[in-house]
XYZ file of C-alpha atoms in Angstrom:
756
model
C -0.005 -0.171 -0.325
C 1.005 3.839 0.225
C 4.284 4.284 1.612
C 4.635 7.278 3.616
C 5.812 10.890 1.464
C 7.101 12.245 5.093
C 6.169 12.159 8.534
C 7.411 15.397 9.126
C 5.287 18.312 9.781
C 6.213 22.067 10.231
C 4.233 23.386 13.492
C 1.737 24.893 11.495
C 0.691 22.104 10.188
C 0.452 19.791 12.878
C -3.144 20.837 13.732
C -3.601 18.429 11.339
C -2.865 15.932 14.005
C -6.143 16.851 15.495
C -7.768 16.213 18.815
C -11.177 13.790 17.979
C -12.225 14.168 21.504
C -12.849 18.184 20.563
C -15.319 17.057 17.833
C -16.972 13.926 18.910
C -17.310 10.901 20.959
C -16.761 6.873 20.494
C -19.414 4.594 19.406
C -20.685 1.106 18.778
C -21.256 0.169 14.932
C -23.113 -2.712 14.068
C -19.811 -5.087 14.170
C -19.131 -4.201 17.553
C -16.321 -2.140 16.521
C -15.738 1.785 17.970
C -15.374 4.476 16.084
C -15.447 7.996 16.183
C -18.890 9.840 15.413
C -18.646 13.514 14.921
C -21.070 15.275 17.696
C -23.084 17.036 15.854
C -23.760 18.273 12.210
C -21.730 21.623 12.634
C -18.829 19.606 13.280
C -18.654 18.073 10.165
C -17.195 21.196 8.699
C -14.775 22.169 11.649
C -12.042 24.517 10.741
C -8.487 24.280 12.222
C -6.466 26.519 13.954
C -4.523 27.309 10.556
C -4.266 30.635 9.434
C -1.488 31.381 6.561
C -0.828 34.797 4.428
C 1.742 33.744 1.212
C 2.087 35.615 -2.435
C 1.604 34.133 -5.395
C 3.306 32.965 -7.664
C 6.052 31.884 -5.748
C 4.683 30.869 -2.533
C 7.816 31.910 -0.095
C 6.519 30.807 3.134
C 5.326 27.636 1.756
C 8.081 27.034 -0.296
C 10.156 27.374 2.927
C 8.274 24.741 4.968
C 8.524 22.463 2.093
C 12.686 23.058 2.361
C 12.775 21.999 5.974
C 10.922 18.502 4.877
C 6.928 19.520 5.308
C 4.997 16.740 4.035
C 1.822 18.795 3.761
C 3.339 21.461 2.761
C 4.758 20.223 -0.232
C 1.481 19.076 -1.468
C -0.215 22.142 -0.614
C 2.023 24.117 -2.514
C 1.613 21.857 -5.822
C -2.310 21.930 -5.645
C -2.303 25.643 -5.433
C 0.206 26.448 -7.792
C -1.596 24.311 -10.387
C -5.300 25.324 -9.450
C -4.011 29.114 -9.091
C -1.496 29.248 -12.497
C -4.252 31.853 -14.194
C -4.378 34.374 -11.389
C -1.810 37.182 -11.214
C 0.589 37.983 -8.487
C -1.156 38.749 -5.262
C -1.549 37.720 -1.658
C -3.222 34.498 -0.579
C -4.787 33.637 2.680
C -5.169 30.055 3.565
C -7.307 28.304 5.791
C -7.744 24.426 6.789
C -10.954 23.036 7.339
C -11.884 18.816 8.656
C -14.856 17.338 6.612
C -16.682 14.401 7.696
C -19.523 12.579 5.508
C -23.344 13.144 7.153
C -22.384 9.330 8.393
C -19.533 11.261 10.355
C -16.739 9.495 8.024
C -13.829 11.466 7.751
C -13.508 12.173 4.361
C -11.077 14.936 3.750
C -9.349 18.168 4.496
C -10.085 21.506 2.439
C -7.575 24.397 2.262
C -9.852 28.050 1.796
C -7.555 30.008 -0.399
C -8.939 33.812 -0.333
C -8.140 36.258 -2.931
C -8.100 39.674 -4.126
C -9.391 39.933 -7.798
C -11.334 42.978 -9.769
C -14.516 42.434 -8.649
C -13.560 42.012 -5.385
C -12.600 39.456 -2.728
C -12.656 35.263 -3.580
C -11.982 32.195 -2.732
C -10.916 28.855 -4.167
C -11.777 25.522 -2.284
C -8.902 22.934 -2.799
C -9.578 19.144 -1.842
C -6.955 16.784 -0.182
C -8.890 13.473 0.171
C -8.174 11.111 2.971
C -7.697 7.339 3.436
C -5.809 4.918 5.323
C -4.539 1.556 5.138
C -6.530 -1.470 5.618
C -4.620 -2.936 9.196
C -4.040 0.614 10.334
C -6.130 1.243 13.596
C -7.159 4.714 12.261
C -8.331 3.241 9.605
C -11.120 1.432 11.248
C -11.630 4.565 14.010
C -12.361 6.871 11.128
C -13.607 5.176 8.311
C -11.447 5.986 6.480
C -12.138 5.159 2.501
C -9.241 2.652 1.134
C -5.934 4.209 -0.066
C -4.869 3.481 -3.949
C -1.524 1.591 -5.260
C 1.735 3.883 -5.243
C 1.412 3.701 -8.698
C -1.883 3.886 -10.443
C -0.983 1.471 -13.354
C 0.949 -1.062 -10.922
C 1.448 -4.910 -12.319
C -2.017 -5.450 -9.850
C -4.095 -3.052 -11.624
C -2.994 -3.963 -15.107
C -3.944 -7.845 -14.227
C -7.344 -6.756 -13.210
C -7.809 -4.588 -16.389
C -6.565 -7.102 -18.372
C -8.615 -9.911 -17.047
C -12.163 -7.895 -17.153
C -11.300 -6.583 -21.234
C -10.947 -10.273 -21.884
C -14.046 -11.471 -19.885
C -16.004 -8.616 -21.715
C -14.477 -9.100 -25.117
C -14.893 -12.745 -25.241
C -18.883 -11.994 -24.551
C -18.615 -9.721 -27.878
C -18.315 -10.167 -31.622
C -14.857 -9.911 -32.201
C -14.684 -8.207 -35.915
C -14.544 -4.496 -35.525
C -16.524 -3.275 -38.388
C -14.434 0.102 -38.747
C -11.141 1.392 -38.570
C -9.829 4.836 -38.781
C -7.871 5.811 -41.587
C -4.627 5.877 -39.866
C -3.599 4.315 -36.235
C -0.040 4.293 -34.583
C 1.170 0.729 -34.337
C 2.581 0.947 -30.851
C 5.316 -1.676 -31.018
C 5.773 -4.596 -28.691
C 8.007 -7.224 -27.300
C 11.697 -6.520 -28.855
C 10.970 -3.792 -31.390
C 9.560 -0.621 -29.169
C 8.914 1.545 -32.312
C 6.098 3.013 -32.748
C 4.657 3.195 -36.631
C 1.943 5.248 -38.336
C 0.042 2.833 -40.188
C -2.647 3.848 -43.180
C -4.977 1.061 -42.357
C -6.068 -1.911 -44.304
C -9.572 -2.364 -42.936
C -9.755 -6.331 -44.504
C -5.931 -7.314 -43.132
C -6.792 -5.833 -39.705
C -9.998 -7.468 -39.589
C -8.581 -11.335 -40.888
C -6.221 -10.651 -37.588
C -8.981 -9.711 -35.179
C -7.073 -6.313 -34.479
C -8.112 -4.100 -31.884
C -7.048 -0.613 -31.503
C -7.661 2.120 -28.221
C -8.220 6.088 -28.211
C -6.969 8.507 -26.752
C -9.087 11.602 -24.591
C -6.474 14.322 -23.422
C -5.859 17.783 -23.418
C -3.436 19.463 -25.913
C -2.789 22.255 -22.806
C -1.779 26.101 -23.061
C -0.796 27.441 -26.522
C 2.814 26.980 -25.610
C 2.418 23.183 -25.273
C 0.342 22.930 -27.992
C 3.146 24.488 -30.509
C 5.456 21.949 -28.826
C 3.111 18.836 -29.374
C 4.491 15.804 -30.906
C 2.433 15.701 -34.243
C 2.141 14.930 -38.329
C 1.794 16.900 -40.828
C 2.223 16.805 -44.205
C 6.478 17.520 -44.643
C 6.798 14.670 -41.609
C 4.018 12.255 -42.975
C 6.939 9.922 -44.277
C 8.774 9.793 -41.121
C 5.945 9.197 -39.154
C 5.146 6.207 -41.080
C 8.843 5.089 -41.378
C 8.654 4.942 -37.479
C 9.506 6.885 -34.125
C 10.396 5.881 -30.578
C 7.986 6.634 -28.433
C 10.355 8.407 -26.020
C 10.398 11.592 -28.412
C 6.831 11.975 -28.079
C 4.657 14.051 -25.841
C 4.541 12.494 -22.064
C 0.755 11.797 -22.506
C 1.369 10.035 -25.536
C 4.401 8.320 -24.544
C 2.243 6.757 -21.616
C -1.074 6.066 -23.679
C 1.378 3.949 -25.828
C 2.546 2.679 -22.662
C -0.770 1.517 -21.144
C -1.576 -0.055 -24.655
C 1.496 -2.245 -24.731
C 0.874 -3.436 -21.061
C -2.774 -4.292 -22.076
C -1.248 -6.304 -25.530
C -3.560 -3.752 -27.579
C -1.620 -3.261 -30.764
C -2.727 -0.015 -32.066
C -3.813 3.062 -30.578
C -5.487 6.365 -32.692
C -4.332 9.817 -31.069
C -5.256 13.125 -33.078
C -2.085 14.790 -33.047
C -0.634 11.772 -35.081
C -3.371 10.424 -36.850
C -4.968 13.855 -38.276
C -2.464 15.689 -40.558
C -2.364 18.941 -38.897
C -1.363 20.963 -41.340
C -3.357 20.094 -43.763
C -7.128 21.336 -43.366
C -9.358 18.600 -46.000
C -7.388 16.040 -44.235
C -8.753 17.462 -40.401
C -12.171 17.907 -41.900
C -12.307 14.514 -43.403
C -10.749 12.816 -40.156
C -13.135 15.241 -37.976
C -16.518 13.872 -39.538
C -15.281 10.489 -38.392
C -15.117 10.987 -34.646
C -18.233 9.174 -34.477
C -17.079 5.545 -35.657
C -13.444 6.413 -34.316
C -14.487 6.403 -30.694
C -17.698 4.296 -30.921
C -15.393 1.032 -32.706
C -12.332 1.763 -30.370
C -11.604 -1.429 -27.765
C -10.887 1.190 -25.087
C -10.936 5.031 -24.779
C -7.762 6.189 -22.548
C -9.172 9.304 -20.285
C -6.518 11.221 -18.559
C -8.264 13.675 -16.219
C -5.110 14.098 -13.823
C -3.031 15.288 -17.118
C -4.038 18.797 -18.008
C -1.272 19.088 -20.844
C 0.333 17.100 -23.255
C 3.564 17.838 -21.828
C 2.340 16.128 -18.217
C 2.032 12.422 -17.939
C -0.650 10.163 -15.611
C 0.922 7.413 -14.674
C 3.585 9.062 -12.387
C 3.626 7.800 -8.975
C 1.199 9.474 -6.405
C 1.966 11.954 -4.312
C 0.846 12.161 -0.476
C 1.331 13.117 2.867
C 1.172 10.765 5.604
C -0.157 12.075 8.814
C 0.701 10.944 12.754
C -2.843 10.241 14.715
C -3.542 9.454 18.457
C -7.245 9.387 19.583
C -8.052 11.813 22.105
C -10.816 9.137 22.902
C -9.469 5.710 22.377
C -5.990 5.523 23.477
C -5.101 2.423 21.511
C -6.124 4.254 18.380
C -2.500 5.541 17.571
C -1.460 5.129 13.560
C -1.557 7.431 10.733
C -3.983 8.541 7.920
C -3.125 9.722 4.522
C -3.614 12.689 2.622
C -3.552 13.434 -1.229
C -4.482 16.309 -3.668
C -7.551 15.784 -5.524
C -8.364 19.352 -7.108
C -10.342 22.609 -7.048
C -14.179 22.344 -5.683
C -17.144 24.506 -6.543
C -19.445 22.789 -3.720
C -18.405 21.514 -0.068
C -20.773 18.708 -0.412
C -18.435 17.395 -3.162
C -15.356 16.764 -0.400
C -17.735 15.068 1.298
C -17.564 12.154 -0.825
C -15.303 9.197 -1.791
C -12.423 9.178 -4.526
C -14.837 7.501 -6.933
C -17.388 10.460 -6.892
C -15.115 12.849 -6.982
C -13.298 11.371 -10.093
C -17.076 11.205 -11.724
C -17.525 14.781 -11.615
C -16.784 17.608 -13.358
C -15.008 19.789 -10.511
C -15.908 23.606 -11.468
C -14.367 25.946 -13.550
C -11.468 26.262 -11.459
C -11.158 22.708 -11.298
C -7.604 21.020 -11.411
C -8.266 18.581 -14.138
C -8.339 20.696 -17.696
C -9.919 17.735 -19.297
C -13.707 17.451 -17.708
C -13.552 21.071 -19.143
C -12.414 20.759 -22.773
C -15.032 20.893 -25.307
C -13.716 17.625 -27.355
C -13.512 15.436 -24.368
C -17.223 15.693 -23.872
C -17.619 13.646 -27.207
C -15.086 11.574 -26.891
C -16.644 10.194 -23.631
C -20.217 9.912 -25.285
C -19.041 8.238 -27.755
C -16.986 5.626 -26.397
C -17.840 2.276 -25.051
C -15.623 1.406 -22.382
C -13.266 4.195 -20.508
C -10.104 3.719 -18.768
C -10.295 6.511 -16.675
C -7.017 8.035 -14.897
C -8.391 9.936 -11.611
C -7.389 9.872 -8.087
C -8.079 6.069 -8.355
C -8.236 4.106 -11.547
C -11.788 3.213 -12.937
C -13.112 1.113 -15.652
C -16.304 2.294 -16.686
C -18.799 0.614 -19.409
C -22.474 1.995 -20.599
C -23.656 -0.301 -17.410
C -20.795 -1.760 -15.270
C -17.953 -0.208 -14.001
C -14.821 -1.294 -11.663
C -12.816 1.072 -9.627
C -9.495 0.217 -8.098
C -9.888 -1.708 -5.323
C -12.983 -3.206 -6.024
C -12.687 -6.872 -6.407
C -15.128 -7.372 -9.248
C -17.420 -5.664 -11.792
C -20.499 -3.360 -10.379
C -23.754 -3.160 -12.291
C -25.073 0.563 -12.544
C -28.020 1.022 -11.037
C -30.275 3.848 -12.702
C -31.114 6.684 -10.329
C -28.722 5.765 -8.125
C -26.276 8.497 -6.301
C -23.492 8.872 -7.954
C -21.446 8.397 -4.647
C -22.669 4.861 -4.190
C -22.435 4.113 -8.306
C -20.712 5.731 -11.410
C -23.407 7.381 -12.571
C -23.171 11.026 -12.917
C -21.305 12.425 -15.502
C -20.409 8.376 -16.586
C -23.944 8.354 -17.529
C -22.976 9.815 -20.647
C -20.785 7.051 -21.665
C -21.698 5.153 -24.976
C -24.911 7.413 -25.128
C -25.736 6.784 -28.865
C -27.873 4.115 -28.581
C -29.990 6.180 -27.068
C -29.387 9.325 -28.822
C -30.068 7.303 -32.241
C -33.202 5.522 -30.856
C -34.977 8.789 -30.026
C -36.111 7.324 -26.568
C -35.540 10.883 -25.307
C -36.359 13.794 -27.775
C -35.045 15.881 -25.038
C -31.588 14.147 -25.241
C -29.602 16.298 -27.534
C -30.977 19.314 -25.839
C -29.713 18.256 -22.660
C -26.151 17.191 -24.092
C -25.809 20.278 -25.923
C -26.734 22.229 -22.579
C -23.575 20.055 -21.054
C -21.394 20.501 -23.955
C -21.853 24.539 -24.122
C -20.427 24.537 -20.387
C -17.291 23.317 -21.770
C -13.982 25.282 -23.077
C -12.398 25.619 -26.352
C -9.103 26.849 -27.419
C -10.140 27.477 -30.974
C -13.860 29.070 -31.165
C -13.912 27.542 -34.691
C -14.247 24.213 -33.058
C -17.632 24.690 -31.726
C -19.352 22.858 -33.981
C -16.872 20.159 -35.480
C -16.047 19.246 -31.794
C -19.721 18.085 -31.143
C -20.022 16.807 -35.022
C -19.872 13.187 -33.814
C -22.621 13.551 -31.688
C -24.946 15.485 -34.126
C -24.430 12.757 -36.871
C -26.140 10.089 -34.738
C -28.833 12.690 -33.179
C -30.304 12.967 -37.010
C -28.919 9.788 -38.059
C -26.001 10.441 -40.376
C -28.267 12.980 -42.470
C -26.387 15.689 -43.129
C -29.316 17.654 -44.200
C -30.998 17.268 -41.202
C -28.521 19.253 -39.423
C -28.194 23.206 -39.336
C -25.587 24.393 -37.773
C -26.337 22.568 -34.356
C -30.338 22.537 -35.001
C -32.379 19.567 -35.699
C -34.289 20.603 -38.956
C -36.966 17.964 -37.632
C -37.129 20.060 -34.270
C -36.839 23.632 -35.499
C -39.445 24.314 -32.944
C -37.922 22.575 -30.176
C -34.004 23.290 -30.986
C -34.765 27.180 -31.674
C -35.699 27.919 -28.082
C -32.734 28.354 -26.184
C -31.520 30.865 -23.829
C -28.068 32.236 -22.747
C -27.366 30.887 -19.278
C -27.456 33.451 -16.765
C -24.127 35.265 -15.969
C -21.210 32.547 -17.207
C -19.317 31.837 -19.753
C -17.686 28.711 -21.100
C -15.426 28.883 -18.656
C -17.586 29.196 -15.858
C -16.532 32.687 -14.962
C -19.584 34.947 -13.426
C -20.163 37.923 -15.471
C -22.765 40.407 -17.155
C -23.907 39.123 -20.496
C -22.985 41.757 -23.918
C -24.960 45.026 -23.803
C -26.797 45.631 -26.600
C -24.114 47.552 -28.793
C -21.839 45.031 -28.251
C -24.145 41.831 -29.248
C -24.992 43.836 -32.730
C -21.483 43.906 -33.641
C -20.604 40.395 -33.116
C -23.348 39.595 -35.260
C -22.573 42.184 -37.549
C -19.446 41.543 -37.849
C -18.802 37.974 -36.367
C -14.673 37.380 -36.008
C -14.657 34.611 -36.187
C -18.095 33.315 -37.857
C -19.078 30.344 -36.124
C -23.061 29.707 -36.577
C -25.880 31.883 -37.434
C -27.866 34.149 -35.025
C -30.414 31.545 -34.443
C -28.145 28.623 -33.543
C -26.350 28.139 -29.656
C -23.484 27.455 -31.750
C -23.217 31.691 -31.876
C -23.382 31.799 -28.189
C -19.825 32.081 -26.460
C -21.278 30.046 -23.222
C -23.735 28.326 -21.500
C -26.973 27.871 -22.754
C -29.961 26.500 -21.615
C -33.421 25.127 -23.141
C -36.718 24.449 -21.770
C -36.655 28.245 -19.979
C -39.211 30.284 -19.985
C -39.163 34.188 -19.882
C -41.937 33.936 -17.402
C -40.511 34.683 -14.021
C -43.350 33.512 -12.502
C -45.157 29.889 -12.263
C -43.965 26.837 -14.778
C -41.179 27.407 -17.667
C -42.357 26.648 -21.484
C -41.703 22.873 -21.125
C -39.950 22.484 -24.694
C -37.633 20.085 -23.259
C -39.418 17.876 -21.023
C -42.828 17.756 -22.433
C -44.581 14.630 -22.726
C -47.226 16.387 -25.197
C -47.539 17.874 -28.429
C -45.510 21.047 -29.387
C -47.177 22.693 -32.827
C -45.452 24.526 -35.258
C -46.977 27.772 -35.888
C -44.976 28.659 -38.942
C -45.096 27.748 -42.793
C -43.225 27.723 -45.853
C -39.999 27.248 -43.817
C -36.426 27.215 -45.598
C -33.484 26.756 -43.646
C -30.005 26.562 -44.926
C -26.581 26.167 -43.523
C -23.199 25.980 -45.881
C -20.869 23.453 -44.739
C -17.598 21.805 -45.982
C -18.985 18.692 -48.047
C -16.212 16.752 -46.310
C -18.146 17.289 -43.084
C -21.973 18.308 -43.068
C -21.388 18.551 -38.978
C -18.632 20.585 -39.282
C -17.849 24.338 -39.433
C -20.412 26.640 -41.353
C -19.820 29.577 -43.132
C -23.028 30.898 -43.459
C -27.034 30.585 -42.492
C -30.391 31.012 -43.331
C -34.035 31.080 -41.745
C -36.682 32.143 -43.607
C -40.317 31.397 -41.922
C -43.597 32.713 -42.654
C -45.088 33.560 -39.248
C -47.060 36.033 -37.307
C -44.598 39.011 -36.818
C -46.015 41.446 -33.995
C -43.697 44.507 -33.013
C -42.539 44.595 -29.472
C -45.150 47.337 -27.545
C -43.392 49.670 -25.482
C -44.756 49.231 -22.080
C -42.113 46.805 -20.738
C -41.519 46.494 -17.134
C -38.345 44.659 -15.809
C -39.080 41.755 -13.308
C -37.454 42.365 -9.806
C -35.357 39.418 -8.599
C -35.117 37.803 -12.432
C -31.788 38.246 -14.536
C -33.296 40.101 -17.712
C -36.829 39.209 -17.564
C -39.388 41.473 -18.993
C -43.115 41.584 -19.087
C -44.363 43.443 -21.807
C -47.848 45.070 -21.665
C -50.795 46.642 -24.075
C -51.869 50.471 -23.531
C -54.455 49.033 -21.085
C -51.900 47.259 -18.844
C -52.892 43.821 -20.098
C -50.269 41.230 -19.520
C -49.032 40.456 -23.258
C -45.728 38.453 -23.357
C -42.917 37.652 -21.178
C -39.328 38.523 -22.725
C -35.776 37.569 -22.528
C -32.912 39.022 -24.331
C -29.548 38.277 -25.320
C -28.061 41.051 -24.594
C -28.083 42.720 -20.617
C -28.248 46.782 -20.160
C -27.388 47.967 -17.166
C -30.039 51.069 -17.382
C -32.424 49.145 -18.105
C -32.872 50.227 -21.472
C -34.540 48.409 -24.065
C -34.678 49.749 -28.220
C -37.669 48.543 -28.797
C -38.933 50.645 -31.727
C -36.757 48.023 -34.070
C -37.565 44.716 -32.326
C -40.246 41.970 -33.346
C -41.979 39.369 -31.730
C -41.856 36.012 -34.452
C -44.516 33.824 -33.452
C -43.360 30.396 -34.646
C -44.075 28.143 -31.752
C -47.492 27.024 -29.746
C -47.568 24.817 -26.981
C -51.149 23.279 -26.656
C -52.994 21.322 -23.997
C -56.535 20.355 -23.389
C -58.114 19.090 -20.016
C -60.680 16.807 -22.353
C -59.590 13.039 -21.991
C -57.918 11.704 -24.669
C -59.394 9.373 -27.400
C -56.461 7.583 -28.325
C -52.878 6.129 -27.394
C -51.181 8.883 -28.868
C -52.491 11.594 -26.628
C -50.044 11.301 -23.701
C -50.080 12.511 -20.257
C -48.126 14.934 -18.955
C -45.811 14.278 -16.562
C -47.345 15.900 -12.827
C -50.425 16.740 -14.737
C -52.755 13.386 -14.389
C -55.707 15.058 -15.716
C -53.941 16.545 -18.720
C -54.217 15.004 -22.183
C -52.530 16.479 -25.600
C -54.669 17.911 -28.108
C -54.228 19.903 -30.992
C -57.421 21.394 -31.372
C -57.181 24.830 -31.221
C -60.856 25.623 -30.791
C -62.120 26.840 -27.446
C -65.442 27.890 -25.799
C -66.037 31.683 -25.251
C -66.784 31.117 -21.650
C -63.521 29.813 -21.201
C -61.948 32.998 -23.003
C -63.359 35.533 -20.510
C -62.368 33.435 -17.494
C -58.999 33.597 -18.596
C -59.185 37.623 -19.687
C -60.097 37.969 -15.785
C -56.843 37.024 -15.307
C -54.088 39.628 -16.204
C -50.384 40.263 -14.937
C -51.449 43.066 -12.076
C -54.245 40.877 -10.724
C -53.253 37.526 -10.633
C -50.151 35.617 -11.062
C -50.933 31.968 -12.641
C -48.592 29.095 -13.155
C -48.678 26.876 -15.565
C -50.612 23.948 -13.220
C -52.708 26.733 -12.395
C -53.788 27.523 -15.633
C -54.703 24.045 -16.453
C -57.399 23.420 -13.897
C -59.061 27.016 -14.409
C -59.917 26.558 -18.266
C -59.719 23.319 -20.422
C -57.941 25.415 -23.362
C -56.180 27.295 -21.217
C -52.678 25.405 -22.454
C -53.222 27.692 -25.420
C -49.385 29.199 -25.325
C -47.399 31.204 -27.557
C -43.484 31.685 -27.767
C -40.940 32.092 -30.224
C -38.150 34.451 -31.036
C -37.026 38.097 -30.663
C -35.555 39.861 -34.340
C -33.694 43.052 -34.769
C -32.674 43.919 -37.960
C -29.545 43.426 -39.495
C -27.161 45.706 -41.458
C -28.193 43.072 -44.391
C -31.343 44.931 -46.162
C -34.316 42.713 -45.466
C -32.177 40.529 -42.808
C -32.505 39.810 -39.251
C -30.831 38.308 -36.189
C -32.529 36.358 -33.572
C -31.425 38.174 -30.465
C -33.900 36.696 -27.706
C -36.890 34.581 -26.878
C -40.666 35.140 -25.646
C -43.262 33.563 -24.596
C -46.737 34.691 -24.204
C -49.038 32.777 -21.465
C -53.125 32.790 -21.934
C -54.074 35.500 -19.693
C -54.954 39.333 -19.923
C -54.046 39.707 -23.752
C -51.575 37.153 -23.721
C -51.826 33.742 -25.354
C -52.883 32.181 -28.531
C -56.116 34.079 -28.593
C -54.765 37.031 -27.098
C -52.439 39.719 -29.000
C -51.371 37.111 -31.926
C -54.660 36.116 -33.326
C -55.897 38.848 -35.828
C -52.092 39.600 -36.994
C -51.337 39.424 -40.409
C -48.108 36.654 -41.415
C -45.055 37.911 -42.512
C -42.001 36.207 -44.319
C -38.520 36.988 -42.632
C -35.615 36.155 -43.194
C -33.536 35.397 -39.914
C -29.442 34.726 -40.710
């Protein structure tokens, strides 16, 4: 098991040898053995008597303590340096906190790192996991999780992974139906030379050959520039052969993994794609679906933040002496090892499995969890070997974590702390995405993907292209820059997430002037204004501009969304080599009821950029959300219009066929597309206006059988190009006051508009 890095602690860090009698007491568990129990929930997150001020980036005080042999200062410096590398020179304030699980198990130590940023003070939470050796008295007393091996890819782990893969592969058809254009032969035995091979699928199938794929981060620009890669000039040299020692550390160690597991080939983008050949890049990017779906294993490297950083090195930890103040016989050690930055203290209450299976936040240690390309690579893979704090082998329905004796069946809806659900639920989603069992799955994946970061914004669509190909069943004509043609009425209804960008930084949306400039003069051009891909940051569907009651359930609705537009013409210009990749232009022409925004707008207090629009009589008409945010609450309404292009219809009448689906949580409501309504119902709903009473979605259903007649769509603004418009927001119109289908929109003429 884990050998101690050092038993030395400086005077300041000696508080880690905490007195347990100050926080709790001893109890007898079901096994009859005594263990420590925190006294109250308040003691579960107890601060230690530790306070240190130091200065980024050199950390002179901590560094001096490291030189004097303090084991904890060594791993503290390592984690602060890695997590705070993006910060300017400044003073930081560090405090330490013990974290116990709700059941009273000692799980981690948190370092609170106080910062001073332009927008004010802030804090980063750095998590250090706690574990113990199985026969140490402290492990039983503090109920510690088991310590991982000293080396993540030790002989024991290699044998276990190899046996599991062998058993799994024996159950499958070994004839791989697809091979990438190029693969790296990793070399084995006496000849450890690697060769880039132009594949002969027939020959590889005859041999029953298999290949792995690597999912990793290239890292910052300076690291990416030195990446070992294939270009037109050196392509013959790559084919002739190269030693793995001259490649980047991440690549070299991936080759080592393949050799250890007897996998003869590996696909690595930097070498298998000719990086300075645009046509080759587009052609190979279009094959991402097949590359990762047919790999026998995807090697994922969240502990490596760059191609210049490996993931197989010995584990770093500090061994802390411990003596119980409650039970004098409890004398031993516990281990502390760096995990990463977290955004929620609840993450520190879980074990290594749950930590490895989650995005640790925008400031997290692992870039891998935050990168755009790795999202698709994980989703397309059928099995994943993940090098986290522990080693994990994850399948769609089973998983193994280091220390387990056998595979564990994944259970739906099981807590990620107990089973590898959570983020790993996205593994091998191709079948469900293609089957259309869940019509909203594509939108849900877009929401998750837009939280990720890209080095090049021009990769926004290519990095999701493999999943898009599955979502539209490979039909390039059915895909429009992130929007499914057959689901226009759903996919167009997106909105920027509140005050965040792809890096998770909290900041306001662009101003109106900034938004219009980016739309009229895009640099670079990513997508048309109506596509979520043109927004640099997280987007959400299933979102209503209405701040009261329920939202318009565009994603989760089990009923029918009716298209209220006609004569739709939608197109995008893409490369012939990859219709799911970059676009150079796009247009959406539709005939719909387009009405001007009324001047009576009122911003809804307590809601981010939500506005309520009323008519001249003060009656409610619609709720609006813009893609910009003006600090002074000014809206240039004179140039804005509402393009009513969708309707959500519900009826209380009992359905006459099996096609009438019951909406979840609304047991008495069945779906109907009959737009006829009773006059009595209209009069009843007209009495409900925004000033007299706010009404939720469910309440509206109870009051009137036809109350579910919502109107919703896009807010548009003229572009510089004559006769064309940009999409600049969304609106919803609830059936109250002058809103809904029978309100402001009913007698308006239809107009054809082109949105670019």
